[in-house]
Tab-separated table of C-alpha atoms in Angstrom:
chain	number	residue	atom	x	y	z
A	1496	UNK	CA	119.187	125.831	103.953
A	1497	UNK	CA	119.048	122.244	103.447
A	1498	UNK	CA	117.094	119.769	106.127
A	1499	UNK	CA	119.823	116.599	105.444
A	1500	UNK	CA	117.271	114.891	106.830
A	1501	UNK	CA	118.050	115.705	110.139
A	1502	UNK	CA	116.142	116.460	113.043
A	1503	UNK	CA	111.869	114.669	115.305
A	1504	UNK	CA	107.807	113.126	118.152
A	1505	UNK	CA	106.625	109.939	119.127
A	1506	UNK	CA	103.342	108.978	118.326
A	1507	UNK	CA	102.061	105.923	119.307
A	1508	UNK	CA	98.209	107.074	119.912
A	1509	UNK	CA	98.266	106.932	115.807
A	1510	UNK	CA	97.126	103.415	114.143
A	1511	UNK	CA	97.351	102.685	110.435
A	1512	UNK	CA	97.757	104.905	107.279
A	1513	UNK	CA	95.337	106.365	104.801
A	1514	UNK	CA	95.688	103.828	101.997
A	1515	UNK	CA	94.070	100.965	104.420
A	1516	UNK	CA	90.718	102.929	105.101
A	1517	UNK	CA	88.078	100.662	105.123
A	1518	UNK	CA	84.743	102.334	105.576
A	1519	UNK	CA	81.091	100.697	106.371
A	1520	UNK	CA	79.153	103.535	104.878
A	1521	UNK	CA	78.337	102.417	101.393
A	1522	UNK	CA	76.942	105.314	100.779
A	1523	UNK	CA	79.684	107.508	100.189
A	1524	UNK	CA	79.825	106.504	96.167
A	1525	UNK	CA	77.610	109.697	95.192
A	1526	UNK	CA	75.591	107.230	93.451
A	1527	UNK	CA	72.331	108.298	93.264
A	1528	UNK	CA	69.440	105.633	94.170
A	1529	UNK	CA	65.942	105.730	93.918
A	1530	UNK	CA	64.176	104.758	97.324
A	1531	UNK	CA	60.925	103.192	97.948
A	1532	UNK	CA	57.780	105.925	97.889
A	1533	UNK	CA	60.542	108.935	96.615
A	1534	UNK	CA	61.120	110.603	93.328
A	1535	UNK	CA	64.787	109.343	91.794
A	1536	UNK	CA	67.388	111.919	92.223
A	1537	UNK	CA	68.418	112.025	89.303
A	1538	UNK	CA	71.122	114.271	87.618
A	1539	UNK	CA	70.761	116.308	90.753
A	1540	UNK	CA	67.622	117.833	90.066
A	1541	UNK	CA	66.461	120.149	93.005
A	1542	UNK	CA	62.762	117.862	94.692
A	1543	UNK	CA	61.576	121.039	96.663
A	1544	UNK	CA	62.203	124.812	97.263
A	1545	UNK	CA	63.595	124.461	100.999
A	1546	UNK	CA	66.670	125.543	101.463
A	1547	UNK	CA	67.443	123.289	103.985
A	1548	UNK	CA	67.208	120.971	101.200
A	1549	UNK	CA	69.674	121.991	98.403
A	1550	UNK	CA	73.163	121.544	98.429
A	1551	UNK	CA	75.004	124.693	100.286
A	1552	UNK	CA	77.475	125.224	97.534
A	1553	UNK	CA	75.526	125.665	94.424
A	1554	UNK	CA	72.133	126.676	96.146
A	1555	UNK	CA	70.509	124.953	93.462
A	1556	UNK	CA	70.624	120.862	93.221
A	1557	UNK	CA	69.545	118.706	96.217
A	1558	UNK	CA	71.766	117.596	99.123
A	1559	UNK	CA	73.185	113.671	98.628
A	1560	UNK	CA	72.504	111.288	101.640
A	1561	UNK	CA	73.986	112.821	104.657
A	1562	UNK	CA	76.460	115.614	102.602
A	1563	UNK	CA	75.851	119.422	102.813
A	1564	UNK	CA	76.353	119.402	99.182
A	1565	UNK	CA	74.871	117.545	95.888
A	1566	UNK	CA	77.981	116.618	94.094
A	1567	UNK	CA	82.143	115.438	94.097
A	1568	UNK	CA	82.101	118.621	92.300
A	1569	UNK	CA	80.679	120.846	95.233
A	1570	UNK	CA	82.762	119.121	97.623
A	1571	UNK	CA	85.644	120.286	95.740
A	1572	UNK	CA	85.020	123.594	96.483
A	1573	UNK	CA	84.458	122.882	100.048
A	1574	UNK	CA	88.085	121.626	100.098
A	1575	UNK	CA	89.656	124.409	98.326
A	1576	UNK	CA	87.487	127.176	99.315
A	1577	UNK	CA	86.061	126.654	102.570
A	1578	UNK	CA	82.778	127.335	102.124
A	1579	UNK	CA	80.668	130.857	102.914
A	1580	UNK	CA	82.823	132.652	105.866
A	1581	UNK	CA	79.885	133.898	106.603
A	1582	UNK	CA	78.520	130.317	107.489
A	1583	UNK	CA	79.014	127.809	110.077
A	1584	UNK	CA	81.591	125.926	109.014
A	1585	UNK	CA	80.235	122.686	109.556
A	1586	UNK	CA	76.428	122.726	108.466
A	1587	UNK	CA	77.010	125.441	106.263
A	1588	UNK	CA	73.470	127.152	106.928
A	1589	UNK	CA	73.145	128.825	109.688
A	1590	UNK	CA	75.680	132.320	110.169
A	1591	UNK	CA	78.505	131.885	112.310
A	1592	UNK	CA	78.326	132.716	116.196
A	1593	UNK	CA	80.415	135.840	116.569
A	1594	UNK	CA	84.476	135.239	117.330
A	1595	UNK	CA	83.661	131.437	116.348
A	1596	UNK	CA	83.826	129.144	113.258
A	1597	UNK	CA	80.771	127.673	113.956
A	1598	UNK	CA	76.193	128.805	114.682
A	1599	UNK	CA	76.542	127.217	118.328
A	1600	UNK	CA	77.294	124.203	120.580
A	1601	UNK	CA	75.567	121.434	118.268
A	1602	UNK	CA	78.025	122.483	115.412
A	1603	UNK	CA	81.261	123.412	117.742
A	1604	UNK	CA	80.842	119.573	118.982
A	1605	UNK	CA	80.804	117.916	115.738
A	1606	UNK	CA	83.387	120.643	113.888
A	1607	UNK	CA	86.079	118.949	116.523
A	1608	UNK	CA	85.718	115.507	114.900
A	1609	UNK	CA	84.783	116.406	111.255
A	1610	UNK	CA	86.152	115.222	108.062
A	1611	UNK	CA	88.872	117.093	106.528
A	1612	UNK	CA	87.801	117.435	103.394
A	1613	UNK	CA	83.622	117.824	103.253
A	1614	UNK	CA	84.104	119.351	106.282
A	1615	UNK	CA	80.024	118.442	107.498
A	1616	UNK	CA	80.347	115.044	108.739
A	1617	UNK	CA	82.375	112.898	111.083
A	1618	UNK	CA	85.559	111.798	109.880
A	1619	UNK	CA	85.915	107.641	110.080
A	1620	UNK	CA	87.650	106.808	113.939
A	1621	UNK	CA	91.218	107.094	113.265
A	1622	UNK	CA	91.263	108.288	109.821
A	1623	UNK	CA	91.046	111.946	108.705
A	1624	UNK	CA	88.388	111.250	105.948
A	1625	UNK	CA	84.596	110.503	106.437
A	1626	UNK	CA	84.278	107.565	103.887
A	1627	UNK	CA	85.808	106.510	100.094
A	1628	UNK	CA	84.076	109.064	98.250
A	1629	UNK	CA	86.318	112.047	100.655
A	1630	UNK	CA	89.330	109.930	100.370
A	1631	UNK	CA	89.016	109.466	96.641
A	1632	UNK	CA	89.021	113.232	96.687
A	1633	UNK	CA	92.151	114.042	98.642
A	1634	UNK	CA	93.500	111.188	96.356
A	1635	UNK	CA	93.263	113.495	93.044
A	1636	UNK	CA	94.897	116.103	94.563
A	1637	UNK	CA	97.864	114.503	96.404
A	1638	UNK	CA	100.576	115.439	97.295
A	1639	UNK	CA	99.011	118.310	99.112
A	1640	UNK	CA	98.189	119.606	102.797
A	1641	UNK	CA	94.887	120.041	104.311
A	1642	UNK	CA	94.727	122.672	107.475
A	1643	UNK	CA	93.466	121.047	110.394
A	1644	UNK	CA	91.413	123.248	112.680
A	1645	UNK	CA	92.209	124.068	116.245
A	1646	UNK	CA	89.833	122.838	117.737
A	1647	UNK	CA	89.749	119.291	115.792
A	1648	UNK	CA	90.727	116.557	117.883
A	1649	UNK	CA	93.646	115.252	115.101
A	1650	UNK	CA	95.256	119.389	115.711
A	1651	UNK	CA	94.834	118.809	119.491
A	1652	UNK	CA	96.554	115.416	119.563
A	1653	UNK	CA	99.536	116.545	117.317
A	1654	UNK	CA	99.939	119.648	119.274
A	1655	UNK	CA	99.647	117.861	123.030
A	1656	UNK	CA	102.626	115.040	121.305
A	1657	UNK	CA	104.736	118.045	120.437
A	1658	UNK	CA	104.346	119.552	124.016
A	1659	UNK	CA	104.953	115.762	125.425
A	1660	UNK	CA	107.704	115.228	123.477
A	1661	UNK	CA	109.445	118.334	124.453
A	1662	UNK	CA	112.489	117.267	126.907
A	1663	UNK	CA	115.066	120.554	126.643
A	1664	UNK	CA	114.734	122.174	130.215
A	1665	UNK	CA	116.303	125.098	128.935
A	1666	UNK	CA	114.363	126.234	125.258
A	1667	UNK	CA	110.723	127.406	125.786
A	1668	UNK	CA	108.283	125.780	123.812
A	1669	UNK	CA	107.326	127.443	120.501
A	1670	UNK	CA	103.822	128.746	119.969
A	1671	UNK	CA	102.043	126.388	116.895
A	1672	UNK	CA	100.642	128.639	114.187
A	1673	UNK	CA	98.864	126.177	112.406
A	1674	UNK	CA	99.229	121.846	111.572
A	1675	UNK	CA	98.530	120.684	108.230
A	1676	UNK	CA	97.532	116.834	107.469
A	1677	UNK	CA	100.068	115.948	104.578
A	1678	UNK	CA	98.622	113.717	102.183
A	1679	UNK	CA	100.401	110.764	99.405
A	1680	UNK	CA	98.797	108.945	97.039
A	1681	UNK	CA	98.235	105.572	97.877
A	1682	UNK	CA	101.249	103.811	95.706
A	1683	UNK	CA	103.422	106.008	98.239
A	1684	UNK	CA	101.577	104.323	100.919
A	1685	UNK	CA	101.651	100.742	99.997
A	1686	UNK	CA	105.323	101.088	99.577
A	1687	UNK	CA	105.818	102.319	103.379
A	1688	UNK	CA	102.716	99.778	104.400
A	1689	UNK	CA	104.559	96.175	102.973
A	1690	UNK	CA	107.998	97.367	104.248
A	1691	UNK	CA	106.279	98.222	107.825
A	1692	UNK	CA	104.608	94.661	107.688
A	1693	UNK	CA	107.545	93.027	106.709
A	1694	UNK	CA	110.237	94.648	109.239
A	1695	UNK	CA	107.665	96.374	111.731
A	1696	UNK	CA	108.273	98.685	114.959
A	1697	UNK	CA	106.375	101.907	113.349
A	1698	UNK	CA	107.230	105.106	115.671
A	1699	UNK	CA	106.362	108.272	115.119
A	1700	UNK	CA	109.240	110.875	114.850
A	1701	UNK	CA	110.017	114.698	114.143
A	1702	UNK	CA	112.039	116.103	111.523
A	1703	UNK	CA	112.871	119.983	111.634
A	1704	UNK	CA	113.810	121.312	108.186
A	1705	UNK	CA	113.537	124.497	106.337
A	1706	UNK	CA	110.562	126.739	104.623
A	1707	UNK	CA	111.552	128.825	102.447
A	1708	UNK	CA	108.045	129.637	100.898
A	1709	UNK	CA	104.948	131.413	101.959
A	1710	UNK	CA	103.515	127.699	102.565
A	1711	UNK	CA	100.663	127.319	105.171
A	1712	UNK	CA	100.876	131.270	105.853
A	1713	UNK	CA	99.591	132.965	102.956
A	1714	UNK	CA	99.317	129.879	100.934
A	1715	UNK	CA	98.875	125.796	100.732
A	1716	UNK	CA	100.409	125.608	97.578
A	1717	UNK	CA	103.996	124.086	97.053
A	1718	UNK	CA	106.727	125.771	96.006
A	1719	UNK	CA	109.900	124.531	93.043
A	1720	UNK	CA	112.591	124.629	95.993
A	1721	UNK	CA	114.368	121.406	95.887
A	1722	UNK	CA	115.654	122.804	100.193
A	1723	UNK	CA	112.543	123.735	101.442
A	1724	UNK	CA	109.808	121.640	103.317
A	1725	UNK	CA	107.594	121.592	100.653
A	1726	UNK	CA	110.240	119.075	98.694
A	1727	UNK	CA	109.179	116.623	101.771
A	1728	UNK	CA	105.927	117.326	101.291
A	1729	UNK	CA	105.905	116.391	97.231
A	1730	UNK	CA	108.110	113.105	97.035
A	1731	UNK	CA	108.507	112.088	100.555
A	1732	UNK	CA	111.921	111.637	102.212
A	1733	UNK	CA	114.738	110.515	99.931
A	1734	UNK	CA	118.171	109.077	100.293
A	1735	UNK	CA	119.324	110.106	97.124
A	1736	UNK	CA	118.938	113.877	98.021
A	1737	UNK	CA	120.272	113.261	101.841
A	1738	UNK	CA	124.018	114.953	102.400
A	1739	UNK	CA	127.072	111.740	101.337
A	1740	UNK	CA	128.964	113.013	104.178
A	1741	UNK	CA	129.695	114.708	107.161
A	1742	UNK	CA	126.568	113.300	108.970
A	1743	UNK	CA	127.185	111.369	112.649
A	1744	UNK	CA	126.250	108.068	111.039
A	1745	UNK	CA	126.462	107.959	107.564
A	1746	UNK	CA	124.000	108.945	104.599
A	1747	UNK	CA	120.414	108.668	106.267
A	1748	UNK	CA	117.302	109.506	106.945
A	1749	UNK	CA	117.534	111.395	110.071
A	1750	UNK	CA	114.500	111.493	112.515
A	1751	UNK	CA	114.381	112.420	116.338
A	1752	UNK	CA	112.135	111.425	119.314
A	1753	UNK	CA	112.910	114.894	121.008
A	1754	UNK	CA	110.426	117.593	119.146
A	1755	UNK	CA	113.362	120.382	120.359
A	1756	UNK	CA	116.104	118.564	118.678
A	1757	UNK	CA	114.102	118.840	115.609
A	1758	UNK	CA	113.139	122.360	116.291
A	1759	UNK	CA	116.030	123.733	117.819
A	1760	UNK	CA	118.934	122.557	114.779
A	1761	UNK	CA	116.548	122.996	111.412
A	1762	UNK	CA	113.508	124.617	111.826
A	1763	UNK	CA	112.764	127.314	114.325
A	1764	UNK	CA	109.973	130.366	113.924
A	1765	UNK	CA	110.445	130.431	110.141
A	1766	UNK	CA	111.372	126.709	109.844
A	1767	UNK	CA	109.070	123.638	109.605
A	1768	UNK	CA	108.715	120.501	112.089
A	1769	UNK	CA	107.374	117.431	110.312
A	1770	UNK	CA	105.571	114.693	111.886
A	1771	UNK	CA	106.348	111.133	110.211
A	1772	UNK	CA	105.786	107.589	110.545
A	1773	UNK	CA	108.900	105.887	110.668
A	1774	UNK	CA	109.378	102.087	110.579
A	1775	UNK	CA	112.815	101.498	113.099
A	1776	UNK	CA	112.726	97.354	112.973
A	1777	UNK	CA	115.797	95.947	114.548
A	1778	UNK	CA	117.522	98.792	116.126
A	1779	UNK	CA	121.272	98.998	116.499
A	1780	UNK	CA	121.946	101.180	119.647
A	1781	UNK	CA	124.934	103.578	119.768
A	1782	UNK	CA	126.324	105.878	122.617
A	1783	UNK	CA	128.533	107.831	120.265
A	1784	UNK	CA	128.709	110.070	116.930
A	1785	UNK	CA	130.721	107.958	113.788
A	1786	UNK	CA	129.771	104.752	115.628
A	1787	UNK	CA	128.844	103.571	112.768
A	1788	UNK	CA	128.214	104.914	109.188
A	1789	UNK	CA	125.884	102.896	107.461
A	1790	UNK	CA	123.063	100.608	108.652
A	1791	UNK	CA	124.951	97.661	110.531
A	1792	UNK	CA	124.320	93.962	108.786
A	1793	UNK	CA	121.735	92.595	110.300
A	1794	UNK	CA	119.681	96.314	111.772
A	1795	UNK	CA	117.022	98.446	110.074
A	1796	UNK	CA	118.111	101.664	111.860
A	1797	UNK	CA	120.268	103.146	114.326
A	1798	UNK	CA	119.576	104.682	117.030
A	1799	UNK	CA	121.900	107.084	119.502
A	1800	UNK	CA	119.794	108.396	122.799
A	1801	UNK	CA	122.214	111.334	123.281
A	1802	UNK	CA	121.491	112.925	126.716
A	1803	UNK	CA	118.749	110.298	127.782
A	1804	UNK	CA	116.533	111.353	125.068
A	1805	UNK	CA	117.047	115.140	124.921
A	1806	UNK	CA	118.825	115.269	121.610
A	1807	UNK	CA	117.909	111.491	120.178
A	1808	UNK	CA	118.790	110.700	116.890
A	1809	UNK	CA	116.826	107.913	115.027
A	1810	UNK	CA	118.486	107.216	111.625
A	1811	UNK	CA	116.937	104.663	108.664
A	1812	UNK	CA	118.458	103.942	105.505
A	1813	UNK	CA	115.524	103.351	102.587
A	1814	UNK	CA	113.161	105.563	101.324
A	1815	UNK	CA	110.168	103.310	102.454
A	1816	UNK	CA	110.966	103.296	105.760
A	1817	UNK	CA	109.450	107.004	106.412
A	1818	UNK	CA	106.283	108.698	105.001
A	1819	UNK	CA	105.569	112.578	106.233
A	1820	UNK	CA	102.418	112.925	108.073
A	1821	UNK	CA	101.980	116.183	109.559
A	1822	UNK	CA	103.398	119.764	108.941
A	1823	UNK	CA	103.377	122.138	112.129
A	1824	UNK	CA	104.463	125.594	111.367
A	1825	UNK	CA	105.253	127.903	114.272
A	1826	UNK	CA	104.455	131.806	115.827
C-alpha cells in the first residue's frame, strides 16, 4: 500500500538538526596524544593488565579518553552489535542487574541520556550524538535507524508528543513497540537547513505510511520496496513519487498535526508513523477539500484544520521542505 504522502505530531520541544552539531569536546577525534608524565598511547597498545583499563570490545587495547572502547573500529561494533548482553549496557563491565539493561542506579541514570551510538557517554544537549567522532560514525552509515531505548529521554519525549498529540475521542491510543532515530547524511540536511532559514516556521508533523518489511522487528535493515516506510527512510520524502491526482489539494507532501490522523488512514499495528521536521512558511489556510490544488502564489504550504485539529492536514510542495526524523512502530 502506498503512503501518498499522507498522514502526522507537533514538536516544538526539538531545536536544530544533526548536520549543525557543534561540540566543545575536542577530544572526540580518536587522536591519540601523549600527556605530560604518561607513556604515548600509541597504536593502541594495552599500558597495564586492569581490566578496567582496556577497551570492553576487544579486551585487549586501552580505553581512549572518556570511551569504553580503544578505537572508531570498536565503536562500530557497539553500534551494530550492542555490546555483551551479558553487560551493562552503558559501562560495559559490570553484569547486568536482573530484568534491567543496566549493573544499578549509577548506570540506569546515565543510560537515559546516553549517546546513541557509543552508547557509554552523554549524548551532546539536544543532539543524539556525544561529540564529532559519534556523529562522523552515524555519518558512514546513513541512511539508517538507530533504536532508541525506553528509558532514554529522546524515546520518552517522542512517545509523550505522540500521546499529546492524540485528539480522536473515539480511537484508543496504540501501544509503541519501539522508536528509531532516522538518520541523513548531512548534504540531505543542508538542503532542508538553507530552505528552513530562508522561508522558516519549522513544525514538527506525523506521517502514517506503510511497512511492508520485517524493519525494526526482527531487523534494522532496509528493504527494496519502493511502498514501504523504509523508501522514506532511504531518500527522504519526494514529490516525484507522491500520487498526480486524486489527493484533497493537489500533488504534495502530506503531513498532519493529529498523530491519529496519521495512524488511523496509513499506518495502524502493522503500519509505520513517522516523525518529521517540516518547514510550513507562509501558510495558506483552507476550510475545505479541492480548495486549492497546488501551493497558492505567494504560500509555502497549505494548511486545512478539519474538525479543529482532529484530522489536520498540513501539505508542502518541495522536497526540502521535510526531512524524516523518527520512526515509531506499534504493538
Amino acid at each position: 500500500m502506498a503512503s501518498n504522502y499522507r498522514g502526522s505530531l507537533r514538536y516544538s520541544s526539538y531545536q536544530g538538526s544533526v548536520d549543525s552539531l557543534t561540540d566543545s569536546l575536542n577530544a572526540m577525534t580518536l587522536t591519540r596524544k601523549p600527556q605530560s608524565g604518561a607513556s604515548h598511547l600509541s597504536r593502541g597498545q594495552p599500558t597495564g593488565s586492569s581490566r578496567g583499563l582496556q577497551c570492553v570490545v576487544c579486551k585487549i587495547r586501552p580505553k581512549f579518553g572518556e570511551y569504553q572502547t580503544c578505537s572508531t573500529h570498536c565503536i562500530k561494533k557497539v553500534l551494530k552489535n550492542g555490546g555483551d548482553p551479558d553487560m551493562c549496557d552503558y559501562c560495559h563491565e559490570k553484569p547486568r542487574t536482573p530484568g534491567k539493561r543496566q549493573c544499578g542506579m549509577d548506570c540506569i541514570r546515565k543510560a537515559t541520556v546516553a549517546c546513541l551510538v557509543c552508547k557509554c557517554r552523554p549524548k551532546n544537549r539536544r543532539y543524539q550524538f556525544c561529540g564529532r567522532t559519534c556523529k562522523r560514525i552515524a555519518m558512514e552509515y546513513t541512511p539508517f535507524i538507530l533504536s532508541i531505548p525506553k528509558q532514554h529521554v529522546t524515546y520518552q519525549m517522542v512517545a509523550k508528543k505522540f500521546i499529546d498529540s492524540w485528539k480522536s475521542t473515539t480511537l484508543q491510543i496504540p501501544a509503541i513497540r519501539e522508536i528509531y532515530k532516522i538518520n541523513h547524511d548531512d548534504a540531505s540536511l543542508q538542503r532542508y537547513n538553507e530552505y528552513k532559514e530562508t522561508v522558516g516556521n519549522e513544525q514538527f508533523l506525523y506521517h502514517g505510511t506503510a511497512r511492508l518489511c520485517q524493519l525494526g522487528v526482527a531487523t534494522t535493515e532496509l528493504c527494496a520496496s519502493l511502498t514501504c516506510v523504509c523508501n522514506i527512510v532511504r531518500t527522504s520524502f519526494q514529490m516525484a513519487k507522491a500520487k498526480p491526482t486524486g489527493l484533497a489539494f493537489g500533488k504534495g507532501i502530506y503531513t498532519s498535526s493529529a498523530s491519529n490522523k496519521a495512524y488511523r488512514q496509513y499506518s495502524g499495528v502493522h503500519g509505520a508513523v513517522v516523525v518529521s521536521k517540516v518547514v510550513l512558511g507562509k501558510i495558506k489556510h483552507v476550510s475545505r477539500f479541492n480548495e486549492v490544488l497546488s501551493c497558492p502564489v505567494g504560500f509555502n504550504s497549505v494548511v486545512y484544520d478539519r474538525m479543529d485539529g482532529k484530522l489536520n492536514e498540513s501539505v508542502v510542495y518541495r522536497d526540502d521542505a521535510i526531512r524524516p526524523v523518527f520512526l515509531i512502530l506499534f504493538q
